[in-house]
Structure formats: C-alpha cells, structure tokens
C-alpha cells in the first residue's frame, strides 16, 4: 500500500535554505545559525540547491565570491561553495566567507548585467 507523500528531511532543509536566501545574501555560517544545523551540512546542501535552481526559470542562485581582507583579491573563479583557506595572491588567511542568495527573475528585460561593473 502506498504511503502518503512525505518529504525526506534533507529536502525540507533545502526548502528552508531556499526560503531564507530569497532576495538576500547570507553566508553558510548565517544559514547554519538560522537553521540550527552545522555549517558543514549547509555547505553540503548548497550544490543541490544550485542544481535545482539551474532548472528554475523564475529564480536564480547568486554567489557573492569570497574576498581577501588583506589585498582585496576576489575568488571569482572558485567553483567550490566553501570558504577558501588562503589567498593565492598574498597568502593571507583573512578571507571573507562567500555569501549566497536567490534572486527572483521577474522579467527578462529587467535583468541587470552586473558583470561589467567591476572589471
Ligand atoms: Zn590576499
């Protein structure tokens, strides 16, 4: 006999992360505090969230890259979603945590091109 549909716990956490990130930016540490789970677990969920939002036409995952406090190096090319250990430019370990967010895409014509600004 079929059981009533129930979300497995990890799906529920992902939903809550998606809710928390809507139209804002948070680090995995902030998310962990809000959810009451270890930061490591947040970091494990994030790639799945990125993947599911890649198919979502209404929302998009935004990664604000980690930055070196000492020399200002920005970890733009970094694919991993965790905080880097050390700056490749100056070797400093004072690095800001990357922050995440989910923006809703209202209309295609309203999309801003934010990439040109800092180059
Ligand atoms: Zn640096």
Coordinates of C-alpha atoms and ligand atoms in Angstrom, one line a residue:
X1 CA 0.0 0.0 0.0
X2 CA 1.3 3.4 -0.9
X3 CA 2.4 5.8 1.9
X4 CA 1.3 9.4 1.8
X5 CA 3.9 11.6 0.2
X6 CA 6.4 12.9 2.7
X7 CA 9.5 14.9 2.0
X8 CA 12.7 13.4 3.3
X9 CA 14.3 15.6 5.9
X10 CA 17.1 16.8 3.7
X11 CA 14.6 18.1 1.1
X12 CA 12.9 20.0 3.9
X13 CA 16.2 21.6 4.9
X14 CA 16.9 22.6 1.3
X15 CA 13.5 24.2 1.0
X16 CA 14.2 26.2 4.2
X17 CA 17.6 27.3 2.8
X18 CA 15.9 28.4 -0.4
X19 CA 13.3 30.4 1.6
X20 CA 16.0 32.0 3.7
X21 CA 18.0 33.1 0.7
X22 CA 15.2 34.6 -1.2
X23 CA 16.2 38.2 -2.2
X24 CA 19.0 38.4 0.3
X25 CA 22.6 37.4 0.8
X26 CA 23.8 35.1 3.6
X27 CA 26.9 33.2 4.4
X28 CA 26.8 29.5 5.2
X29 CA 27.6 30.4 8.8
X30 CA 24.5 32.6 9.0
X31 CA 22.4 29.9 7.4
X32 CA 23.6 27.3 9.8
X33 CA 22.7 29.5 12.8
X34 CA 19.2 30.2 11.4
X35 CA 18.6 26.5 10.7
X36 CA 20.3 25.1 13.8
X37 CA 22.5 22.7 11.8
X38 CA 26.2 22.6 11.4
X39 CA 27.8 24.8 8.7
X40 CA 29.2 21.7 7.0
X41 CA 25.7 20.5 6.4
X42 CA 24.7 23.8 4.9
X43 CA 27.7 23.5 2.5
X44 CA 26.6 20.0 1.6
X45 CA 23.1 21.2 0.7
X46 CA 24.2 24.2 -1.4
X47 CA 25.3 22.3 -4.5
X48 CA 22.0 20.6 -4.7
X49 CA 20.2 23.9 -4.4
X50 CA 22.3 25.3 -7.2
X51 CA 21.5 22.4 -9.3
X52 CA 17.7 22.5 -8.8
X53 CA 17.6 26.3 -9.3
X54 CA 19.6 25.9 -12.6
X55 CA 16.3 24.5 -14.0
X56 CA 14.2 27.2 -12.5
X57 CA 13.2 30.0 -14.8
X58 CA 11.8 32.2 -12.1
X59 CA 14.8 32.2 -9.7
X60 CA 18.5 32.2 -9.9
X61 CA 21.2 31.3 -7.4
X62 CA 23.7 34.1 -6.8
X63 CA 27.1 33.6 -5.4
X64 CA 28.9 36.6 -3.9
X65 CA 32.5 35.4 -4.0
X66 CA 34.9 35.3 -1.1
X67 CA 37.3 38.2 -0.8
X68 CA 40.8 38.6 0.8
X69 CA 40.7 41.2 3.6
X70 CA 44.3 42.0 3.1
X71 CA 44.8 42.5 -0.6
X72 CA 41.2 42.6 -1.9
X73 CA 41.7 39.5 -4.1
X74 CA 38.3 38.2 -5.2
X75 CA 37.8 34.5 -5.6
X76 CA 35.8 34.8 -8.8
X77 CA 36.9 31.6 -10.5
X78 CA 36.2 29.5 -7.4
X79 CA 33.7 26.7 -8.1
X80 CA 33.5 25.3 -4.6
X81 CA 31.0 26.9 -2.4
X82 CA 33.0 26.8 0.8
X83 CA 35.3 29.5 2.2
X84 CA 38.8 29.3 0.7
X85 CA 41.6 28.7 3.2
X86 CA 44.2 31.0 1.9
X87 CA 44.7 33.9 -0.6
X88 CA 46.6 32.8 -3.7
X89 CA 47.8 36.4 -4.2
X90 CA 49.2 37.3 -0.7
X91 CA 48.9 34.1 1.3
X92 CA 46.7 35.7 3.9
X93 CA 44.1 33.6 5.7
X94 CA 41.9 36.6 6.4
X95 CA 39.2 35.8 3.8
X96 CA 35.6 36.7 3.9
X97 CA 33.1 33.9 3.6
X98 CA 31.3 33.7 0.3
X99 CA 27.6 34.7 0.5
X100 CA 24.7 33.2 -1.3
X101 CA 21.4 34.5 -2.4
X102 CA 18.4 33.7 -4.6
X103 CA 17.1 36.4 -6.8
X104 CA 13.7 36.1 -8.5
X105 CA 13.8 36.8 -12.1
X106 CA 10.7 39.0 -12.7
X107 CA 11.1 39.8 -16.3
X108 CA 13.8 39.1 -18.7
X109 CA 14.1 42.7 -19.8
X110 CA 14.7 43.8 -16.2
X111 CA 17.8 41.6 -15.8
X112 CA 20.8 43.7 -15.0
X113 CA 24.2 42.9 -16.2
X114 CA 26.3 43.2 -13.0
X115 CA 29.4 41.7 -14.5
X116 CA 30.6 44.7 -16.4
X117 CA 30.7 46.9 -13.3
X118 CA 33.9 45.7 -11.6
X119 CA 36.2 44.7 -14.4
Ligands
LIG1 ZN1 45.2 38.5 -0.4

